[in-house]
Tab-separated table of C-alpha atoms and ligand atoms in Angstrom:
chain	number	residue	atom	x	y	z
A	2	MET	CA	39.602	-46.474	-53.511
A	3	ALA	CA	39.011	-49.741	-55.354
A	4	ALA	CA	37.359	-52.301	-53.161
A	5	ASP	CA	39.932	-54.984	-54.048
A	6	GLN	CA	42.472	-53.011	-52.033
A	7	THR	CA	40.210	-53.571	-49.042
A	8	VAL	CA	40.514	-57.305	-49.448
A	9	SER	CA	44.203	-57.555	-50.070
A	10	ARG	CA	45.069	-55.430	-47.047
A	11	ALA	CA	45.863	-57.383	-43.908
A	12	PRO	CA	43.467	-56.729	-41.012
A	13	PRO	CA	44.911	-54.278	-38.472
A	14	ALA	CA	47.001	-55.805	-35.698
A	15	LEU	CA	44.834	-56.091	-32.627
A	16	SER	CA	45.184	-56.902	-29.004
A	17	ALA	CA	41.455	-57.084	-28.339
A	18	LYS	CA	38.827	-59.461	-29.748
A	19	VAL	CA	35.779	-58.237	-31.678
A	20	VAL	CA	32.609	-58.011	-29.638
A	21	GLY	CA	30.788	-61.267	-30.110
A	22	SER	CA	29.168	-62.244	-26.833
A	23	PHE	CA	26.237	-59.858	-27.165
A	24	ALA	CA	25.783	-60.672	-30.815
A	25	TYR	CA	23.859	-63.883	-30.485
A	26	LEU	CA	21.176	-62.230	-28.353
A	27	THR	CA	20.652	-59.261	-30.658
A	28	ILE	CA	20.677	-61.383	-33.775
A	29	ARG	CA	18.212	-63.862	-32.327
A	30	ASP	CA	15.885	-61.345	-30.653
A	31	ARG	CA	16.227	-57.756	-31.773
A	32	LEU	CA	17.103	-58.046	-35.451
A	33	PRO	CA	14.139	-60.327	-36.342
A	34	THR	CA	11.822	-57.938	-34.456
A	35	ILE	CA	13.115	-55.003	-36.504
A	36	LEU	CA	12.818	-56.981	-39.722
A	37	THR	CA	9.265	-58.082	-38.891
A	38	LYS	CA	8.316	-54.442	-38.339
A	39	VAL	CA	9.768	-53.516	-41.730
A	40	ILE	CA	7.724	-56.289	-43.380
A	41	ASP	CA	4.605	-55.130	-41.578
A	42	THR	CA	5.184	-51.475	-42.552
A	43	ILE	CA	5.636	-52.355	-46.212
A	44	HIS	CA	2.516	-54.509	-46.152
A	45	ARG	CA	0.439	-51.800	-44.464
A	46	ASN	CA	1.448	-49.381	-47.215
A	47	LYS	CA	0.229	-51.665	-49.998
A	48	ASN	CA	-2.594	-49.274	-50.953
A	49	LYS	CA	-0.208	-46.353	-51.150
A	50	PHE	CA	2.010	-48.335	-53.555
A	51	PHE	CA	-1.083	-49.203	-55.610
A	52	GLU	CA	-2.170	-45.558	-55.782
A	53	GLU	CA	1.319	-44.469	-56.856
A	54	TYR	CA	2.325	-47.283	-59.200
A	55	GLY	CA	-0.794	-49.379	-59.870
A	56	GLU	CA	-0.374	-53.170	-60.226
A	57	GLU	CA	3.428	-52.715	-60.523
A	58	GLY	CA	3.431	-51.331	-56.987
A	59	ILE	CA	1.486	-54.305	-55.628
A	60	LYS	CA	3.792	-56.741	-57.377
A	61	ALA	CA	6.847	-54.949	-55.963
A	62	GLU	CA	5.359	-55.027	-52.460
A	63	LYS	CA	4.813	-58.805	-52.687
A	64	GLN	CA	8.275	-59.509	-54.056
A	65	THR	CA	9.949	-57.280	-51.478
A	66	ILE	CA	8.121	-59.030	-48.634
A	67	SER	CA	9.103	-62.395	-50.008
A	68	LEU	CA	12.806	-61.369	-50.092
A	69	LEU	CA	12.585	-59.970	-46.569
A	70	SER	CA	10.915	-63.125	-45.231
A	71	LYS	CA	13.719	-65.164	-46.752
A	72	LEU	CA	16.228	-62.839	-45.090
A	73	ARG	CA	14.494	-63.311	-41.725
A	74	ASN	CA	14.742	-67.055	-42.094
A	75	GLU	CA	18.440	-66.807	-42.965
A	76	LEU	CA	19.258	-64.748	-39.915
A	77	GLN	CA	17.158	-66.832	-37.519
A	78	THR	CA	18.596	-70.146	-38.650
A	79	ASP	CA	22.268	-69.148	-38.857
A	80	LYS	CA	22.502	-69.472	-42.644
A	81	PRO	CA	25.599	-68.276	-44.535
A	82	VAL	CA	25.974	-64.566	-45.170
A	83	LEU	CA	25.335	-64.132	-48.918
A	84	GLU	CA	26.820	-61.786	-51.482
A	85	LEU	CA	24.738	-58.777	-52.519
A	86	THR	CA	23.289	-58.859	-56.020
A	87	ASP	CA	21.853	-55.384	-56.553
A	88	GLY	CA	24.789	-53.852	-58.445
A	89	LEU	CA	24.815	-50.556	-56.580
A	90	GLN	CA	27.753	-48.234	-55.999
A	91	ASP	CA	28.796	-50.064	-52.816
A	92	THR	CA	27.818	-53.666	-53.742
A	93	GLU	CA	31.300	-54.695	-54.805
A	94	SER	CA	32.805	-53.277	-51.654
A	95	TRP	CA	30.333	-55.254	-49.468
A	96	ASN	CA	31.126	-58.449	-51.362
A	97	GLN	CA	34.855	-57.856	-51.028
A	98	TYR	CA	34.369	-57.330	-47.308
A	99	LEU	CA	32.559	-60.675	-47.083
A	100	GLN	CA	35.423	-62.389	-48.906
A	101	ARG	CA	37.847	-60.822	-46.453
A	102	HIS	CA	35.880	-62.376	-43.585
A	103	GLN	CA	35.713	-65.672	-45.397
A	104	MET	CA	39.504	-65.720	-45.602
A	105	LEU	CA	39.716	-65.181	-41.834
A	106	HIS	CA	37.298	-68.084	-41.226
A	107	GLU	CA	39.656	-70.785	-42.444
A	108	ASP	CA	38.125	-73.354	-40.107
A	109	GLN	CA	34.594	-72.891	-41.436
A	110	ASP	CA	32.930	-73.376	-44.806
A	111	SER	CA	31.218	-70.033	-44.813
A	112	VAL	CA	30.602	-66.912	-42.785
A	113	SER	CA	27.231	-67.313	-41.055
A	114	TRP	CA	24.969	-65.007	-39.051
A	115	PHE	CA	25.712	-66.242	-35.531
A	116	LYS	CA	29.414	-66.823	-36.105
A	117	SER	CA	30.316	-63.405	-37.485
A	118	PRO	CA	31.203	-60.180	-35.710
A	119	TRP	CA	28.119	-58.450	-34.391
A	120	LEU	CA	28.959	-55.125	-36.026
A	121	TYR	CA	29.289	-56.778	-39.415
A	122	VAL	CA	26.038	-58.773	-39.434
A	123	GLU	CA	24.046	-55.955	-37.920
A	124	CYS	CA	25.147	-53.549	-40.680
A	125	TYR	CA	24.670	-56.300	-43.249
A	126	MET	CA	21.033	-56.799	-42.244
A	127	TYR	CA	20.201	-53.143	-42.927
A	128	ARG	CA	21.989	-53.304	-46.266
A	129	ARG	CA	20.102	-56.507	-47.209
A	130	ILE	CA	16.772	-54.815	-46.391
A	131	GLN	CA	17.749	-52.048	-48.768
A	132	GLU	CA	18.673	-54.615	-51.412
A	133	ALA	CA	15.170	-56.090	-51.267
A	134	LEU	CA	13.782	-52.642	-52.085
A	135	TRP	CA	16.366	-51.888	-54.782
A	136	LEU	CA	15.514	-55.091	-56.584
A	137	ASN	CA	11.899	-53.877	-56.841
A	138	PRO	CA	12.242	-50.524	-58.594
A	139	PRO	CA	8.958	-48.722	-58.250
A	140	ILE	CA	9.231	-48.795	-54.471
A	141	SER	CA	13.050	-48.569	-54.187
A	142	ASP	CA	13.040	-45.136	-52.566
A	143	TYR	CA	10.486	-46.008	-49.911
A	144	ASP	CA	11.805	-45.338	-46.388
A	145	TYR	CA	10.357	-48.143	-44.224
A	146	PHE	CA	11.633	-46.399	-41.061
A	147	ASN	CA	10.051	-43.061	-41.877
A	148	GLU	CA	6.901	-43.521	-39.752
A	149	GLY	CA	8.902	-44.158	-36.557
A	150	LYS	CA	11.245	-41.242	-37.211
A	151	THR	CA	8.474	-38.718	-37.806
A	152	GLN	CA	6.513	-40.014	-34.826
A	153	GLY	CA	9.639	-39.612	-32.658
A	154	TYR	CA	9.909	-35.995	-33.768
A	155	PHE	CA	6.257	-35.178	-33.019
A	156	GLU	CA	6.339	-36.902	-29.624
A	157	SER	CA	9.259	-34.687	-28.590
A	158	THR	CA	7.509	-31.433	-29.508
A	159	GLN	CA	7.447	-30.057	-25.959
A	160	ALA	CA	11.153	-30.747	-25.522
A	161	VAL	CA	11.896	-29.172	-28.920
A	162	ILE	CA	9.931	-26.059	-27.917
A	163	ALA	CA	11.867	-25.814	-24.641
A	164	LEU	CA	15.164	-26.151	-26.476
A	165	CYS	CA	14.388	-23.654	-29.245
A	166	THR	CA	13.113	-21.170	-26.650
A	167	TYR	CA	16.384	-21.525	-24.741
A	168	LEU	CA	18.389	-21.113	-27.951
A	169	GLU	CA	16.556	-17.997	-29.114
A	170	GLY	CA	16.949	-16.537	-25.595
A	171	VAL	CA	20.717	-17.101	-25.688
A	172	LYS	CA	20.949	-15.580	-29.160
A	173	LYS	CA	19.245	-12.327	-28.138
A	174	ASN	CA	22.384	-10.869	-26.577
A	175	ILE	CA	24.940	-13.334	-27.825
A	176	GLU	CA	27.386	-10.657	-28.957
A	177	GLU	CA	27.681	-9.288	-25.431
A	178	LEU	CA	28.508	-12.629	-23.817
A	179	SER	CA	31.934	-13.173	-22.268
A	180	LYS	CA	34.051	-16.220	-23.166
A	181	THR	CA	33.064	-17.801	-19.842
A	182	GLN	CA	29.360	-17.304	-20.554
A	183	LEU	CA	29.803	-18.655	-24.072
A	184	PHE	CA	31.513	-21.723	-22.632
A	185	GLU	CA	28.629	-22.253	-20.177
A	186	HIS	CA	26.064	-22.258	-23.010
A	187	PHE	CA	28.311	-24.393	-25.193
A	188	TYR	CA	28.697	-26.943	-22.416
A	189	LYS	CA	24.946	-27.096	-21.833
A	190	LEU	CA	24.173	-27.576	-25.516
A	191	LEU	CA	26.927	-30.156	-25.908
A	192	GLN	CA	25.328	-32.174	-23.091
A	193	VAL	CA	21.869	-31.744	-24.610
A	194	SER	CA	23.219	-33.139	-27.881
A	195	LEU	CA	24.884	-35.965	-25.921
A	196	TRP	CA	21.699	-36.981	-24.111
A	197	GLY	CA	19.700	-36.563	-27.319
A	198	ASN	CA	21.386	-39.832	-28.242
A	199	LYS	CA	19.209	-41.650	-25.712
A	200	CYS	CA	16.323	-41.267	-28.179
A	201	ASP	CA	17.294	-43.962	-30.644
A	202	LEU	CA	14.859	-46.450	-32.035
A	203	SER	CA	17.178	-49.356	-32.746
A	204	ILE	CA	17.869	-50.037	-29.057
A	205	SER	CA	14.113	-50.254	-28.461
A	206	ALA	CA	13.557	-52.225	-31.698
A	207	GLY	CA	11.352	-49.413	-32.987
A	208	GLN	CA	9.340	-48.826	-29.770
A	209	GLU	CA	8.574	-45.197	-28.932
A	210	ASN	CA	11.645	-43.643	-27.197
A	211	SER	CA	11.286	-39.880	-27.369
A	212	GLN	CA	12.290	-36.962	-25.116
A	213	LYS	CA	9.382	-35.709	-23.015
A	214	ILE	CA	10.815	-33.288	-20.468
A	215	SER	CA	12.832	-30.098	-20.881
A	216	PRO	CA	16.325	-31.186	-21.912
A	217	ILE	CA	17.974	-28.203	-20.210
A	218	ASP	CA	16.280	-28.860	-16.853
A	219	SER	CA	17.396	-32.482	-16.745
A	220	LEU	CA	21.137	-31.796	-17.267
A	221	ASN	CA	22.098	-31.534	-13.584
A	222	SER	CA	20.520	-34.828	-12.643
A	223	LEU	CA	22.177	-36.549	-15.602
A	224	GLN	CA	25.674	-35.214	-14.922
A	225	PRO	CA	26.747	-38.129	-12.624
A	226	PHE	CA	26.067	-40.530	-15.500
A	227	ILE	CA	28.733	-38.964	-17.740
A	228	LEU	CA	31.616	-41.396	-17.279
A	229	VAL	CA	34.234	-39.437	-19.229
A	230	ASP	CA	33.867	-35.715	-19.756
A	231	ASP	CA	36.479	-34.137	-22.045
A	232	SER	CA	34.376	-31.072	-22.845
A	233	ASN	CA	37.169	-28.728	-21.660
A	234	MET	CA	39.449	-30.160	-24.328
A	235	VAL	CA	36.744	-29.772	-26.970
A	236	TRP	CA	36.377	-26.129	-25.973
A	237	SER	CA	40.173	-25.550	-26.003
A	238	THR	CA	40.303	-27.018	-29.504
A	239	LEU	CA	37.625	-24.591	-30.659
A	240	MET	CA	39.457	-21.719	-28.991
A	241	SER	CA	42.818	-22.547	-30.515
A	242	ALA	CA	41.191	-22.806	-33.971
A	243	GLN	CA	39.978	-19.164	-33.809
A	244	ARG	CA	41.459	-17.315	-36.805
A	245	PRO	CA	40.567	-14.079	-38.561
A	246	GLY	CA	38.490	-14.701	-41.702
A	247	GLN	CA	37.758	-12.592	-44.777
A	248	SER	CA	35.498	-10.293	-42.808
A	249	GLY	CA	38.262	-9.768	-40.242
A	250	LYS	CA	36.169	-11.552	-37.588
A	251	THR	CA	37.778	-14.364	-35.655
A	252	ALA	CA	36.260	-17.866	-35.741
A	253	ALA	CA	37.126	-21.520	-36.333
A	254	ASP	CA	36.650	-22.397	-40.004
A	255	ARG	CA	34.702	-25.575	-39.754
A	256	VAL	CA	33.095	-28.162	-37.471
A	257	ASP	CA	31.782	-31.441	-38.917
A	258	ILE	CA	28.998	-33.363	-37.184
A	259	VAL	CA	28.666	-37.025	-38.075
A	260	LEU	CA	24.982	-37.399	-37.325
A	261	ASP	CA	23.185	-40.309	-35.738
A	262	ASN	CA	19.433	-40.363	-35.107
A	263	ALA	CA	16.563	-38.326	-36.508
A	264	GLY	CA	13.774	-37.019	-34.261
A	265	PHE	CA	14.770	-35.244	-31.064
A	266	GLU	CA	18.479	-36.097	-31.345
A	267	LEU	CA	18.761	-34.340	-34.706
A	268	VAL	CA	17.107	-31.234	-33.241
A	269	THR	CA	19.692	-31.169	-30.436
A	270	ASP	CA	22.466	-31.317	-33.057
A	271	LEU	CA	20.912	-28.501	-35.084
A	272	VAL	CA	20.568	-26.371	-31.958
A	273	LEU	CA	24.238	-26.933	-31.067
A	274	ALA	CA	25.238	-26.113	-34.656
A	275	ASP	CA	23.100	-22.959	-34.584
A	276	PHE	CA	24.781	-21.839	-31.364
A	277	LEU	CA	28.246	-22.450	-32.827
A	278	VAL	CA	27.622	-20.249	-35.859
A	279	SER	CA	25.415	-17.583	-34.281
A	280	SER	CA	27.947	-17.069	-31.476
A	281	GLY	CA	30.620	-16.460	-34.124
A	282	LEU	CA	32.700	-19.365	-32.791
A	283	VAL	CA	32.539	-21.309	-36.075
A	284	ARG	CA	32.054	-20.182	-39.694
A	285	GLN	CA	30.718	-23.367	-41.259
A	286	ILE	CA	29.088	-26.617	-40.124
A	287	HIS	CA	29.158	-29.755	-42.261
A	288	PHE	CA	26.623	-32.465	-41.395
A	289	HIS	CA	27.118	-36.076	-42.457
A	290	GLY	CA	24.074	-38.357	-42.734
A	291	LYS	CA	23.195	-41.771	-44.148
A	292	SER	CA	22.370	-42.530	-47.771
A	293	ILE	CA	19.952	-45.398	-46.988
A	294	PRO	CA	17.507	-46.086	-44.124
A	295	TRP	CA	19.828	-47.263	-41.362
A	296	PHE	CA	19.618	-48.644	-37.803
A	297	VAL	CA	15.916	-47.706	-37.616
A	298	SER	CA	16.283	-44.052	-36.742
A	299	ASP	CA	19.426	-42.677	-38.435
A	300	VAL	CA	19.200	-39.404	-40.353
A	301	THR	CA	18.903	-39.437	-44.156
A	302	ALA	CA	18.891	-36.355	-46.424
A	303	ASN	CA	15.122	-36.519	-46.480
A	304	ASP	CA	14.872	-36.595	-42.662
A	305	PHE	CA	17.238	-33.644	-42.443
A	306	GLN	CA	15.194	-31.481	-44.825
A	307	TRP	CA	11.898	-32.654	-43.367
A	308	THR	CA	12.950	-31.788	-39.806
A	309	ILE	CA	13.896	-28.250	-40.799
A	310	ARG	CA	10.674	-27.729	-42.781
A	311	GLN	CA	8.612	-29.116	-39.922
A	312	THR	CA	10.343	-26.878	-37.386
A	313	MET	CA	9.703	-23.844	-39.622
A	314	ALA	CA	6.030	-24.778	-39.836
A	315	ALA	CA	5.614	-25.160	-36.053
A	316	ASN	CA	2.866	-23.264	-34.358
A	317	HIS	CA	5.282	-21.807	-31.825
A	318	LYS	CA	7.142	-18.540	-32.276
A	319	TRP	CA	10.633	-19.599	-31.144
A	320	MET	CA	10.466	-23.046	-32.628
A	321	SER	CA	9.520	-21.792	-36.070
A	322	LYS	CA	12.057	-18.964	-35.809
A	323	SER	CA	14.798	-21.547	-35.216
A	324	GLY	CA	13.568	-23.507	-38.254
A	325	PHE	CA	13.771	-20.397	-40.453
A	326	HIS	CA	17.314	-19.704	-39.266
A	327	TRP	CA	18.350	-23.266	-40.085
A	328	GLN	CA	16.869	-22.995	-43.557
A	329	SER	CA	18.761	-19.772	-44.216
A	330	TYR	CA	22.053	-21.273	-42.966
A	331	LEU	CA	21.601	-23.987	-45.585
A	332	LYS	CA	20.742	-21.505	-48.322
A	333	GLU	CA	23.749	-19.342	-47.495
A	334	GLY	CA	26.145	-22.298	-47.399
A	335	VAL	CA	26.861	-21.781	-43.695
A	336	TRP	CA	25.499	-25.283	-43.159
A	337	LEU	CA	26.116	-28.117	-45.600
A	338	TYR	CA	24.686	-31.626	-45.640
A	339	HIS	CA	26.572	-34.602	-47.127
A	340	ASP	CA	26.249	-38.349	-47.314
A	341	HIS	CA	28.743	-41.005	-48.338
A	342	PRO	CA	28.350	-44.801	-48.747
A	343	PHE	CA	31.155	-45.398	-46.227
A	344	TRP	CA	28.824	-44.430	-43.365
A	345	THR	CA	26.529	-47.346	-44.263
A	346	GLN	CA	29.242	-49.966	-44.580
A	347	PRO	CA	30.510	-52.207	-41.779
A	348	HIS	CA	34.062	-50.839	-41.832
A	349	GLU	CA	35.795	-49.651	-38.725
A	350	PHE	CA	36.869	-46.036	-39.030
A	351	CYS	CA	40.570	-46.928	-38.978
A	352	ASP	CA	39.886	-48.324	-42.478
A	353	MET	CA	38.586	-45.003	-43.778
A	354	ALA	CA	41.878	-43.550	-45.015
A	355	ALA	CA	42.402	-46.607	-47.238
A	356	ASP	CA	38.808	-47.456	-48.178
A	357	ALA	CA	37.255	-44.003	-48.524
A	358	PRO	CA	40.218	-41.629	-48.956
A	359	GLU	CA	38.088	-38.804	-50.360
A	360	LEU	CA	35.863	-38.870	-47.269
A	361	TYR	CA	38.932	-38.954	-45.030
A	362	ALA	CA	40.354	-35.938	-46.898
A	363	THR	CA	37.055	-34.061	-46.413
A	364	LEU	CA	37.135	-34.701	-42.668
A	365	GLN	CA	40.756	-33.526	-42.510
A	366	ARG	CA	39.540	-30.017	-43.336
A	367	ALA	CA	37.587	-29.765	-40.089
A	368	ASP	CA	38.842	-28.001	-36.969
A	369	LEU	CA	36.732	-30.388	-34.923
A	370	LEU	CA	34.743	-33.554	-35.657
A	371	LEU	CA	31.767	-34.530	-33.520
A	372	PHE	CA	30.753	-38.184	-33.806
A	373	LYS	CA	27.253	-38.785	-32.524
A	374	GLY	CA	26.029	-41.981	-30.974
A	375	ASP	CA	26.762	-45.561	-30.161
A	376	LEU	CA	27.276	-47.074	-33.596
A	377	ASN	CA	29.843	-44.414	-34.469
A	378	TYR	CA	31.646	-45.215	-31.198
A	379	ARG	CA	31.697	-48.910	-32.052
A	380	LYS	CA	33.200	-48.093	-35.434
A	381	LEU	CA	35.699	-45.654	-33.911
A	382	THR	CA	36.948	-48.308	-31.499
A	383	GLY	CA	36.569	-51.273	-33.867
A	384	ASP	CA	33.883	-52.814	-31.615
A	385	ARG	CA	36.553	-54.661	-29.632
A	386	GLU	CA	36.511	-56.109	-26.148
A	387	TRP	CA	39.075	-53.564	-25.014
A	388	ASP	CA	40.115	-53.364	-21.436
A	389	HIS	CA	38.184	-50.353	-20.083
A	390	THR	CA	41.407	-48.568	-19.120
A	391	VAL	CA	42.846	-48.656	-22.649
A	392	GLY	CA	43.166	-45.093	-23.953
A	393	PHE	CA	40.698	-43.745	-26.520
A	394	ASP	CA	43.665	-42.833	-28.771
A	395	THR	CA	44.882	-46.437	-28.701
A	396	ALA	CA	41.431	-47.804	-29.549
A	397	LEU	CA	41.178	-45.440	-32.543
A	398	ARG	CA	44.189	-47.240	-34.054
A	399	GLY	CA	45.445	-44.376	-36.151
A	400	PHE	CA	42.078	-42.871	-37.089
A	401	GLY	CA	42.354	-39.142	-36.635
A	402	PRO	CA	41.677	-36.933	-39.655
A	403	ALA	CA	41.199	-34.002	-37.232
A	404	PRO	CA	40.615	-33.462	-33.495
A	405	LEU	CA	37.537	-35.513	-32.701
A	406	CYS	CA	34.977	-36.002	-29.976
A	407	SER	CA	32.519	-38.825	-29.477
A	408	LEU	CA	29.162	-37.880	-27.911
A	409	ARG	CA	27.691	-41.232	-27.050
A	410	THR	CA	25.250	-42.900	-24.685
A	411	LEU	CA	26.382	-46.465	-24.006
A	412	LYS	CA	24.343	-49.189	-25.727
A	413	ALA	CA	26.984	-51.732	-26.716
A	414	ASN	CA	29.698	-53.800	-25.035
A	415	VAL	CA	32.642	-51.534	-25.662
A	416	GLN	CA	34.034	-48.753	-23.509
A	417	VAL	CA	37.571	-47.414	-23.270
A	418	GLY	CA	39.314	-44.557	-21.484
A	419	LEU	CA	37.977	-45.238	-17.977
A	420	GLN	CA	39.907	-44.834	-14.737
A	421	PRO	CA	41.354	-48.001	-13.131
A	422	GLY	CA	38.558	-49.696	-11.180
A	423	GLN	CA	35.785	-47.534	-12.698
A	424	GLY	CA	34.472	-50.333	-14.949
A	425	GLU	CA	34.482	-52.881	-12.114
A	426	LYS	CA	32.634	-50.483	-9.812
A	427	LEU	CA	29.992	-49.841	-12.461
A	428	THR	CA	29.559	-53.570	-13.067
A	429	SER	CA	28.926	-54.182	-9.384
A	430	GLN	CA	26.444	-51.276	-9.120
A	431	ASP	CA	24.624	-51.716	-12.427
A	432	PRO	CA	25.533	-54.897	-14.334
A	433	SER	CA	24.010	-53.672	-17.617
A	434	TRP	CA	25.748	-50.259	-17.534
A	435	MET	CA	27.295	-50.776	-20.972
A	436	THR	CA	24.049	-51.509	-22.775
A	437	ASN	CA	21.165	-49.836	-20.954
A	438	GLY	CA	21.648	-46.340	-22.443
A	439	LYS	CA	21.789	-44.696	-18.975
A	440	TYR	CA	25.467	-43.707	-19.136
A	441	ALA	CA	27.338	-41.493	-21.556
A	442	VAL	CA	30.757	-40.204	-22.586
A	443	ILE	CA	32.131	-36.984	-24.051
A	444	GLN	CA	35.417	-38.456	-25.229
A	445	PHE	CA	38.065	-36.478	-27.087
A	446	SER	CA	41.185	-37.280	-29.097
A	447	ASN	CA	43.576	-34.951	-30.863
A	448	PRO	CA	45.841	-36.675	-33.408
A	449	LYS	CA	48.006	-33.556	-33.574
A	450	THR	CA	49.122	-33.951	-29.964
A	451	GLU	CA	49.820	-37.681	-30.070
B	506	F6P	O1	21.807	-51.620	-29.041
B	506	F6P	C1	21.293	-51.839	-30.295
B	506	F6P	C2	21.935	-50.989	-31.317
B	506	F6P	O2	21.364	-51.265	-32.558
B	506	F6P	C3	23.413	-51.160	-31.391
B	506	F6P	O3	23.767	-52.160	-32.190
B	506	F6P	C4	23.844	-49.873	-31.961
B	506	F6P	O4	25.160	-49.647	-31.694
B	506	F6P	C5	22.900	-48.955	-31.324
B	506	F6P	O5	21.751	-49.636	-31.036
B	506	F6P	C6	22.554	-47.798	-32.160
B	506	F6P	O6	22.617	-46.704	-31.355
B	506	F6P	P1	22.944	-45.271	-31.915
B	506	F6P	O7	21.704	-44.819	-32.577
B	506	F6P	O8	23.279	-44.493	-30.704
B	506	F6P	O9	24.103	-45.404	-32.844
B	507	MG	MG1	21.308	-44.598	-34.634
């Protein structure tokens, strides 16, 4: 949809304010740290750019660093948020979005870093980093977060081995398992994928944050930290989507996973997806990743392929076997990977039907949507200061292309769907419960039953 329609549309009616209180701290502390690391990474790779592109590469490195240093100054000194100038597919849409904010800021001259919604400026910073690279062509495709993502994967090797060994064990006699047994494995792997979301690098500003112990063994001790657990409803949705296919076998047609982080979290998602298809519960899995380096550790197409190749190449029987299965699912079209610019824009998901109708239509074909991680939750709920007892359906404000479930560890100041008093109790026991990544939700919504 044309971006001008984004601007002319009135913002959705809201009863809750956008999250702002936490913004100042992250903008002042965490975002400059992330940006400084990007500058350092690009500088350290100067020789690589020289080897690949000669003097052009060195020139591009210098110019990119100069743009990024300027960006750091803008964000640290509360300068106005500027229009993008790189003329990419989504540039116009970003600039229209900025104008929309400018219209809401009637009392101010311009939208600035500290005075804008946290979600918006945080997304904007990652897009501006990408702009600095795009404006310097020979190094445009360089992924400045790649080192951290690959390191995160290697540091989780023992946990990946434990998980792949569990998976291959389950698959040995999967056809003989009863529905109850299938549910038990499904529930375990859903929780593993949930807790995989602890391993994100943007909350730690790029510091090592990988999974060290067996993810299956730690599930029992983590259970009390799941604040909302709708896994029964997720399972019922899968069960009611079982239909005979061309082969005569019964299965749900399609589950879509909107991915979050690379490294261990991605492996947990692939393992869950493998279980869903190898158990015959689902015929096809569609993965959705990011088209630019995003929030330090989010999955790009390159990370997705790399992770599967690396798992295939592992020096461990079950781990490499899992990798080979994943590769063949992709080859056979049982698994599909997509990206779309909407995932790397600041829009709340209730805007998707109007601003990215083709993506919305794609998601409508799913029997179930799994949204991984904290940023997706913020976009699902509009990053508002909702009362904790407000229903998840209410906070979605009409977003519901298909039954959906958020698998999220809490890292930001938004949480809905709690019991009366639950939020207050948590605040008294653990004041930073919403941001310390210790708690999680498996939260479900079915637009068809609303
Ligand atoms: O807490 C910092 C932060 O960057 C949040 O802004 C963001 O929501 C989150 O980390 C990213 O977490 P996830 O990888 O789970 O989306
Ligand atoms: Mg992330």
